PDB file as gemmi writes it, atoms N, CA and C in Angstrom:
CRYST1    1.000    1.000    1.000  90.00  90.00  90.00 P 1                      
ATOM      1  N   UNK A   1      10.471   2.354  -3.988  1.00  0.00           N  
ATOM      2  CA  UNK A   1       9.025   2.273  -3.954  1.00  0.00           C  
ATOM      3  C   UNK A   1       8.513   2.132  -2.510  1.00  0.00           C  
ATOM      4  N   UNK A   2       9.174   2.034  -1.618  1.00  0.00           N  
ATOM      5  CA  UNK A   2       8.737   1.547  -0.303  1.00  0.00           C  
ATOM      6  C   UNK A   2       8.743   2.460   0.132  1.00  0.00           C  
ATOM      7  N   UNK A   3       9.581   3.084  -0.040  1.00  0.00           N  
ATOM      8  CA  UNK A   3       9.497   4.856   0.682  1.00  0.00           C  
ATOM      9  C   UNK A   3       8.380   5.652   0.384  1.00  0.00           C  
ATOM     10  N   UNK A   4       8.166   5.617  -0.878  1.00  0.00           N  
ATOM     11  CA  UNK A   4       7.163   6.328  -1.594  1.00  0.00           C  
ATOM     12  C   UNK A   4       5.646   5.399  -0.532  1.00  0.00           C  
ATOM     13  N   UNK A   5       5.586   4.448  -0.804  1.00  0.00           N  
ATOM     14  CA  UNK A   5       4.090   3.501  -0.121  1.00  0.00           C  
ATOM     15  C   UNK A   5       4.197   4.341   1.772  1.00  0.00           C  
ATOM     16  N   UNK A   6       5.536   4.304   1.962  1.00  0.00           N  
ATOM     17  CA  UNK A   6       5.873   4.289   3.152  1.00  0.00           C  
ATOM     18  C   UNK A   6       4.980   6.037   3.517  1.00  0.00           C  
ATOM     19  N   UNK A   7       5.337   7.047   2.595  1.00  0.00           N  
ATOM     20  CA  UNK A   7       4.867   8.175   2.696  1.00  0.00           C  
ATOM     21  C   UNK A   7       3.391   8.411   2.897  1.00  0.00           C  
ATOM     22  N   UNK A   8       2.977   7.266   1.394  1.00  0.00           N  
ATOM     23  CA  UNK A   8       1.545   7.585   1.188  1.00  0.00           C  
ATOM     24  C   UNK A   8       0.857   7.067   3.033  1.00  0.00           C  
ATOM     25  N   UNK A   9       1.392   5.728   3.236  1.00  0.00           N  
ATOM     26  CA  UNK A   9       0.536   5.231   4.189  1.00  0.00           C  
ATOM     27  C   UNK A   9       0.470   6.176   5.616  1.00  0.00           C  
ATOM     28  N   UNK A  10       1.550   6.896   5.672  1.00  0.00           N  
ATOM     29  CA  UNK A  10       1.711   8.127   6.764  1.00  0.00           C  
ATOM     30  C   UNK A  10       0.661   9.461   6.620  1.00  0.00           C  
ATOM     31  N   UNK A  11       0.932   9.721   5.317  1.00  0.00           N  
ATOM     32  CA  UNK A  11       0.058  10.642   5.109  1.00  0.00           C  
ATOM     33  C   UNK A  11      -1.591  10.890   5.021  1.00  0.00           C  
ATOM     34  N   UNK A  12      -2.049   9.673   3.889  1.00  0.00           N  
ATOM     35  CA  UNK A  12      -3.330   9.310   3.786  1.00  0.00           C  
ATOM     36  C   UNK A  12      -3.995   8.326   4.663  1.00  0.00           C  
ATOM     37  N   UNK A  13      -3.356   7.815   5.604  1.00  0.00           N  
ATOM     38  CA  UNK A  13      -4.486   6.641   6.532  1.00  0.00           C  
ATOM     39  C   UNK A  13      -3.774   6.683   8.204  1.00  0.00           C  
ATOM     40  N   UNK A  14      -2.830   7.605   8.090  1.00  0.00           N  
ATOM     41  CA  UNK A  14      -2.396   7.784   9.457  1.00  0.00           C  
ATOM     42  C   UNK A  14      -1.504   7.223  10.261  1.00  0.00           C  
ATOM     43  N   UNK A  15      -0.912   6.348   9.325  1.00  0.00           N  
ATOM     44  CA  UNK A  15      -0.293   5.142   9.964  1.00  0.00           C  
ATOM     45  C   UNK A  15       0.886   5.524  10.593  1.00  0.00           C  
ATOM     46  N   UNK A  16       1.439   5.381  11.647  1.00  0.00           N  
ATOM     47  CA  UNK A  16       2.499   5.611  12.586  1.00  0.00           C  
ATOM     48  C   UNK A  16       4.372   5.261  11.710  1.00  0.00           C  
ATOM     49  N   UNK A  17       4.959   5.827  11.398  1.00  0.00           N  
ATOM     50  CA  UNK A  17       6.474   5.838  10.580  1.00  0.00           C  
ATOM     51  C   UNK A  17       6.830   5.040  11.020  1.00  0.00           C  
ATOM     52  N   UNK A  18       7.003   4.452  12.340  1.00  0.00           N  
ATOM     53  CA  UNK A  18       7.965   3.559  13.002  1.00  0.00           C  
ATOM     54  C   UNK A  18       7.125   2.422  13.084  1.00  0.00           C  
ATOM     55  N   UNK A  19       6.148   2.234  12.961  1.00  0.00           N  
ATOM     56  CA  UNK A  19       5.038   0.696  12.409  1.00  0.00           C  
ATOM     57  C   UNK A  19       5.405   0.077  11.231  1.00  0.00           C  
ATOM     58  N   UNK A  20       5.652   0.825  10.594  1.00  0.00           N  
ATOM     59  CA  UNK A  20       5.744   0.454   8.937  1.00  0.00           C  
ATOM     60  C   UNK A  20       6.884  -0.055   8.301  1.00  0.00           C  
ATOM     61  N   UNK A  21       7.131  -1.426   8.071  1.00  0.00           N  
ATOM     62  CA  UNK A  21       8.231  -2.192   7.757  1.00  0.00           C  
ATOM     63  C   UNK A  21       7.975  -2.980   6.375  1.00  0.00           C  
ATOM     64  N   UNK A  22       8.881  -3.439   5.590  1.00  0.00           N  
ATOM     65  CA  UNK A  22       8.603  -4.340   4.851  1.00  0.00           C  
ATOM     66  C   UNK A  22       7.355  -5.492   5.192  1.00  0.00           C  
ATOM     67  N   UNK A  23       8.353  -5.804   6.098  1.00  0.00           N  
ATOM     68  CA  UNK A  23       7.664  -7.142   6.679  1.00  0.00           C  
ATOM     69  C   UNK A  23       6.367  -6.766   7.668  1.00  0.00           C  
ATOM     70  N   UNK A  24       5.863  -5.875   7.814  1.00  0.00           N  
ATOM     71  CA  UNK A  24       4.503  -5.359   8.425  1.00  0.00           C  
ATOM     72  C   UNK A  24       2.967  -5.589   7.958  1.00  0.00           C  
ATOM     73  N   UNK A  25       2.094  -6.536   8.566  1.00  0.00           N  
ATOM     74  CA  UNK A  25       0.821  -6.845   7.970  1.00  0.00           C  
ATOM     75  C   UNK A  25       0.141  -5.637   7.904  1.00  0.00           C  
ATOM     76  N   UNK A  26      -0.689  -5.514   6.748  1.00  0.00           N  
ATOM     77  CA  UNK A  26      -1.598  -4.165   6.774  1.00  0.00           C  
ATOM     78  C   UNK A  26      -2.167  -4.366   7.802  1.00  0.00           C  
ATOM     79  N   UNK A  27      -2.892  -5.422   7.924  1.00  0.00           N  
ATOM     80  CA  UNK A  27      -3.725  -5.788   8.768  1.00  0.00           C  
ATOM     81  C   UNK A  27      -3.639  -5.899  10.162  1.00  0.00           C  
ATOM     82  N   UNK A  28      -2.891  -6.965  10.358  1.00  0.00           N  
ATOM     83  CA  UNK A  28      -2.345  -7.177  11.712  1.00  0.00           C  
ATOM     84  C   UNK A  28      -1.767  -6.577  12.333  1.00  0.00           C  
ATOM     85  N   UNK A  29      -0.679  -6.098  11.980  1.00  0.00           N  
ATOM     86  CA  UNK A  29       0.680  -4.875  12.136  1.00  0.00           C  
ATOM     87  C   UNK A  29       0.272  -3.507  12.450  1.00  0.00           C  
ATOM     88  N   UNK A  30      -0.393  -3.107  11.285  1.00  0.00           N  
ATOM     89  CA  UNK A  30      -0.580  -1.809  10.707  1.00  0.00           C  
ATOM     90  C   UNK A  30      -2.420  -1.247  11.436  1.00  0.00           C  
ATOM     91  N   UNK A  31      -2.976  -2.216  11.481  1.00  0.00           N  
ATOM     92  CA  UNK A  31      -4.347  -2.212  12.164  1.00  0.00           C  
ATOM     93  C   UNK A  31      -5.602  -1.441  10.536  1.00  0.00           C  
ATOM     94  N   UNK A  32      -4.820  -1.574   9.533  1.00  0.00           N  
ATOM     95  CA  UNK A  32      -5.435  -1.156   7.863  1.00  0.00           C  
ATOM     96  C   UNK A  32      -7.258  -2.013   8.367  1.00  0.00           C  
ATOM     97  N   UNK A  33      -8.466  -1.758   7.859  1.00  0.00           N  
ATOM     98  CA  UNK A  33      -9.290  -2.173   7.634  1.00  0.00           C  
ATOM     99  C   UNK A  33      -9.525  -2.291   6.163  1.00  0.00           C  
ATOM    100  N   UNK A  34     -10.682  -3.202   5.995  1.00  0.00           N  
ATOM    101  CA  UNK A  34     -10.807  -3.796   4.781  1.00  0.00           C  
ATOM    102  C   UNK A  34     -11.233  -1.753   3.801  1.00  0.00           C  
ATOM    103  N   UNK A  35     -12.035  -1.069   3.954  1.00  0.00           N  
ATOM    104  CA  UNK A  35     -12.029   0.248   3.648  1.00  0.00           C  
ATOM    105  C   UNK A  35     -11.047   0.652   3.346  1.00  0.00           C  
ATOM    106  N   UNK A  36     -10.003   0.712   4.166  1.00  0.00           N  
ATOM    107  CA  UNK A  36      -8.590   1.741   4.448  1.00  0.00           C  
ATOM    108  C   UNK A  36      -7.818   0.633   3.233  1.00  0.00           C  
ATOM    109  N   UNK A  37      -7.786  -0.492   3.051  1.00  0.00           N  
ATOM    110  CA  UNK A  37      -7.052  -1.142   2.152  1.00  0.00           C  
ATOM    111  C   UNK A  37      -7.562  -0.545   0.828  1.00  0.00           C  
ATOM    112  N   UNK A  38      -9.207  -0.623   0.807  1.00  0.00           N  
ATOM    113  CA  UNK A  38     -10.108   0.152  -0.582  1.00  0.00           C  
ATOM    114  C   UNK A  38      -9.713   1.464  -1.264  1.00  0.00           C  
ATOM    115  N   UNK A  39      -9.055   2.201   0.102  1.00  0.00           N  
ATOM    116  CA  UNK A  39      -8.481   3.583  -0.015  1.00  0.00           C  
ATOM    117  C   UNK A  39      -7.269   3.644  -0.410  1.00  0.00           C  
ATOM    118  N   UNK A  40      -6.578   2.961   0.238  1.00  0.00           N  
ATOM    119  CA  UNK A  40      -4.807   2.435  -0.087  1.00  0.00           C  
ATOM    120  C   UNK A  40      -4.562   2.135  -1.920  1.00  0.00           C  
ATOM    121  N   UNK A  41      -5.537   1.481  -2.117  1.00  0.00           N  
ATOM    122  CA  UNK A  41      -5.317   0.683  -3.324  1.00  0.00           C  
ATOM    123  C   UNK A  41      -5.764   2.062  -4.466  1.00  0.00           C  
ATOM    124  N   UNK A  42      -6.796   2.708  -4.214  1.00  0.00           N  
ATOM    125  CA  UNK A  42      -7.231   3.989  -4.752  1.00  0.00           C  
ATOM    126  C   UNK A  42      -5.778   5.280  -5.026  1.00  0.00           C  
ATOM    127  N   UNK A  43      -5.243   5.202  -3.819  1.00  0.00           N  
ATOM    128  CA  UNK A  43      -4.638   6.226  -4.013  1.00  0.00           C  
ATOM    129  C   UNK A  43      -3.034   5.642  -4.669  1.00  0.00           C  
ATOM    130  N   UNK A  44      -2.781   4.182  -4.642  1.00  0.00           N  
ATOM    131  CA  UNK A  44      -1.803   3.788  -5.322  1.00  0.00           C  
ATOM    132  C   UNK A  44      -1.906   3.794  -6.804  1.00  0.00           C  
ATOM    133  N   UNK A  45      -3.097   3.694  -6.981  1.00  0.00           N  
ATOM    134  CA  UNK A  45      -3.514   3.888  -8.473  1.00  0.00           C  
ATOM    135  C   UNK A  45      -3.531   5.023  -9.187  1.00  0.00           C  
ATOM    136  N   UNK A  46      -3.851   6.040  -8.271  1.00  0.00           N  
ATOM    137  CA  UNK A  46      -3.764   7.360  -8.763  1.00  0.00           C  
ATOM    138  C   UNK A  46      -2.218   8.337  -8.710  1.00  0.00           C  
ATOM    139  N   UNK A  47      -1.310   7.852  -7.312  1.00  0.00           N  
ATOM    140  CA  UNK A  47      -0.536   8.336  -7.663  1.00  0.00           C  
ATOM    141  C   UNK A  47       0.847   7.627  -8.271  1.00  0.00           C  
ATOM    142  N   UNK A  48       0.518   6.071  -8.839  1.00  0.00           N  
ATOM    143  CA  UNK A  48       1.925   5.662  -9.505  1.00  0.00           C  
ATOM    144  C   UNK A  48       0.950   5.452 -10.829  1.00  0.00           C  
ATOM    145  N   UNK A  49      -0.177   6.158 -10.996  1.00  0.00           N  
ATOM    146  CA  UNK A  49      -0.664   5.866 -12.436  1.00  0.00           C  
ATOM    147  C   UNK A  49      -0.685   4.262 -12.558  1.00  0.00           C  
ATOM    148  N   UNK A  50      -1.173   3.136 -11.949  1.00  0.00           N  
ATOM    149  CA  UNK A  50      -1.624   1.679 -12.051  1.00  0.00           C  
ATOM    150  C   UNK A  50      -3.145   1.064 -12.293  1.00  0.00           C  
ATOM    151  N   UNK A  51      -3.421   0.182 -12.465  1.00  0.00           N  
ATOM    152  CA  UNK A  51      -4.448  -0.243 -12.017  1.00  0.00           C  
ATOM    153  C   UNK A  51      -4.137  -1.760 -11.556  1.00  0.00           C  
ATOM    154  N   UNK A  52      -4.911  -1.682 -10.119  1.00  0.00           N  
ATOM    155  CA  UNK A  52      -4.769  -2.880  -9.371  1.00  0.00           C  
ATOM    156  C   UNK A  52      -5.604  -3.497 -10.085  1.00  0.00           C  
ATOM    157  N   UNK A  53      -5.762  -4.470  -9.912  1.00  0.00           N  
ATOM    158  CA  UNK A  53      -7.132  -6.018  -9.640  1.00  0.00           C  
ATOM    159  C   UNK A  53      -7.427  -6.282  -9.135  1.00  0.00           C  
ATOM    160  N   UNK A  54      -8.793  -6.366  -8.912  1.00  0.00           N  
ATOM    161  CA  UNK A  54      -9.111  -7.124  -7.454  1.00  0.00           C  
ATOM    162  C   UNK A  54      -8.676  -8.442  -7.367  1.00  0.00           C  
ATOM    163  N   UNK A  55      -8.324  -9.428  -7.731  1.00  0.00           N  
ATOM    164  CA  UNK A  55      -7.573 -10.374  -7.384  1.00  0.00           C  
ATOM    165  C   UNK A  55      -6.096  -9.951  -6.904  1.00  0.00           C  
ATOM    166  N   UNK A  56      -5.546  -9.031  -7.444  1.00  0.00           N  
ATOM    167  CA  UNK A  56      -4.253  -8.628  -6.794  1.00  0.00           C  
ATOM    168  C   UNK A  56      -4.411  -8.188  -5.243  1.00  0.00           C  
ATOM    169  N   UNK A  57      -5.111  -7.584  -5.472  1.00  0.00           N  
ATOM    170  CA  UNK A  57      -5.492  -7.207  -4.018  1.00  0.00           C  
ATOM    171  C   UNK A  57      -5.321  -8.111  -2.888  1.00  0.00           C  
ATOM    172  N   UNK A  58      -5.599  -9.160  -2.966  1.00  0.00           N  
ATOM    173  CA  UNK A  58      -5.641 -10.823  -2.053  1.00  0.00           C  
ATOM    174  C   UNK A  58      -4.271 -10.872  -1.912  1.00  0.00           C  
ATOM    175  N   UNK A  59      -3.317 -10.737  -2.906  1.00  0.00           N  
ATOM    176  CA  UNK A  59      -2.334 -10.695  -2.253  1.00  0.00           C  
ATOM    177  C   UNK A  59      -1.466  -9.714  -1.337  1.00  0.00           C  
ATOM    178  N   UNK A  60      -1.968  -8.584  -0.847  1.00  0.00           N  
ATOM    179  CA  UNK A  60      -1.596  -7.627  -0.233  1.00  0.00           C  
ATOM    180  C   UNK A  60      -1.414  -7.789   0.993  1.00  0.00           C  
ATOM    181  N   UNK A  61      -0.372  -8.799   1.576  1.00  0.00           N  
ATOM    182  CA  UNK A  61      -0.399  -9.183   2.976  1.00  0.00           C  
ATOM    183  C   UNK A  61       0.305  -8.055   3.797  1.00  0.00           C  
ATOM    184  N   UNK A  62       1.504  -7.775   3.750  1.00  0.00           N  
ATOM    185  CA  UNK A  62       2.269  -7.283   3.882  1.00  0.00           C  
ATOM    186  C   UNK A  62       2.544  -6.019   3.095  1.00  0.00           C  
ATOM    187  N   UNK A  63       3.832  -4.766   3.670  1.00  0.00           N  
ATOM    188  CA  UNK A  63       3.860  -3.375   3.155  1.00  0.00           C  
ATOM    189  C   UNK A  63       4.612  -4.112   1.942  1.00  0.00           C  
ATOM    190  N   UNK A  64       5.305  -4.954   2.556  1.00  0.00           N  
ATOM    191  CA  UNK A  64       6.255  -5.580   1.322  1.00  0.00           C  
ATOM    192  C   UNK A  64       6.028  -5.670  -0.217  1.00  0.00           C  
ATOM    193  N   UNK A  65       4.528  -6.776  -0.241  1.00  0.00           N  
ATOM    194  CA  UNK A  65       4.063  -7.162  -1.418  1.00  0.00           C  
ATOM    195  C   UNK A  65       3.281  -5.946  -1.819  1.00  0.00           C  
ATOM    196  N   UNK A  66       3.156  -4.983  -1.176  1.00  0.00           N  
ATOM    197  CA  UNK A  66       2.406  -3.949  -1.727  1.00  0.00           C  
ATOM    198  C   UNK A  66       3.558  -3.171  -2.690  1.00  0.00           C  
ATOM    199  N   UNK A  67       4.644  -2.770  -2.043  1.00  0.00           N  
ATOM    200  CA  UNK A  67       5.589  -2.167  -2.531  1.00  0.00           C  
ATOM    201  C   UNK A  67       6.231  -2.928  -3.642  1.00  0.00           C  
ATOM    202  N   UNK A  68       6.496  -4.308  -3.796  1.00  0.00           N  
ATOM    203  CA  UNK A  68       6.905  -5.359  -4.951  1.00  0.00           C  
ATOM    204  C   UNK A  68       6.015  -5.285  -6.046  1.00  0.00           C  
ATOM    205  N   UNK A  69       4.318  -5.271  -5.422  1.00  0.00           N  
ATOM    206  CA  UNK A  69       3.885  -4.892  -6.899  1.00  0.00           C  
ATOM    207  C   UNK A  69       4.078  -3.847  -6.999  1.00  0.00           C  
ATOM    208  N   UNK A  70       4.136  -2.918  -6.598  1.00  0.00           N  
ATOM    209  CA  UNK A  70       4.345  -1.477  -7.731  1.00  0.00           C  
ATOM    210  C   UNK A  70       5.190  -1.618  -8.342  1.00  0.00           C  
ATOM    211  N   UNK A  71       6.255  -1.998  -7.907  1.00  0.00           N  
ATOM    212  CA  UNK A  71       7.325  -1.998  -8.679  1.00  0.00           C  
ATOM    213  C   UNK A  71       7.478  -2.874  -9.866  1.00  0.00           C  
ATOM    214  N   UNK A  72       6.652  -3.717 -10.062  1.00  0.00           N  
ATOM    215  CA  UNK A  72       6.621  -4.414 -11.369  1.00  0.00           C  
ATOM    216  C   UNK A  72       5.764  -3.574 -11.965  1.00  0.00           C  
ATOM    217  N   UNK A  73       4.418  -3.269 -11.600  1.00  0.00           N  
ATOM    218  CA  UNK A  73       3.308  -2.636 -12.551  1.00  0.00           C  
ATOM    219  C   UNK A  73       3.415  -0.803 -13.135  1.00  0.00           C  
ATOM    220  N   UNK A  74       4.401  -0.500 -12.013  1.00  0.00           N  
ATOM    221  CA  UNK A  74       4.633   0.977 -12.019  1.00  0.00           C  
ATOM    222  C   UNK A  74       5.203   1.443 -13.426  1.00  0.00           C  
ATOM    223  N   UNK A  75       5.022   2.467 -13.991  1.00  0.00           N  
ATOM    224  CA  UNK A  75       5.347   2.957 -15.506  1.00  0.00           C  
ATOM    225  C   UNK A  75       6.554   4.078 -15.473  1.00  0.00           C  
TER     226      UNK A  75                                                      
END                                                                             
């Protein structure tokens, strides 16, 4: 699943391959804005078929926890 997040975030928001780690803040790390997270979460939904929460969302510190939830919620 990380590979897959790892793709999307290269492809759809620009993010640099060699930035992008488990352990990488969207935020901090990654330089993601609160939008680009709005977008992130959009296109995770559409392409692993999910629906986030906005409370899930809060937890999206890291590529990590992004990639951990999919992998529980993913079908």
């Amino acid at each position: 699943m990380f590979e897959k997040l790892k793709t999307l975030l290269i492809e759809e928001l620009s993010v640099k391959a060699e930035d992008i780690t488990p352990d990488a803040a969207l935020v901090g790390d990654l330089g993601i804005n609160s939008l680009e997270l709005a977008d992130l979460v959009l296109q995770c939904e559409e392409k692993f078929d999910v629906e986030i929460g906005d409370d899930d969302i809060h937890g999206f510190v890291t590529v990590g926890d992004v990639a951990d939830y999919l992998e529980k919620v993913a079908k």
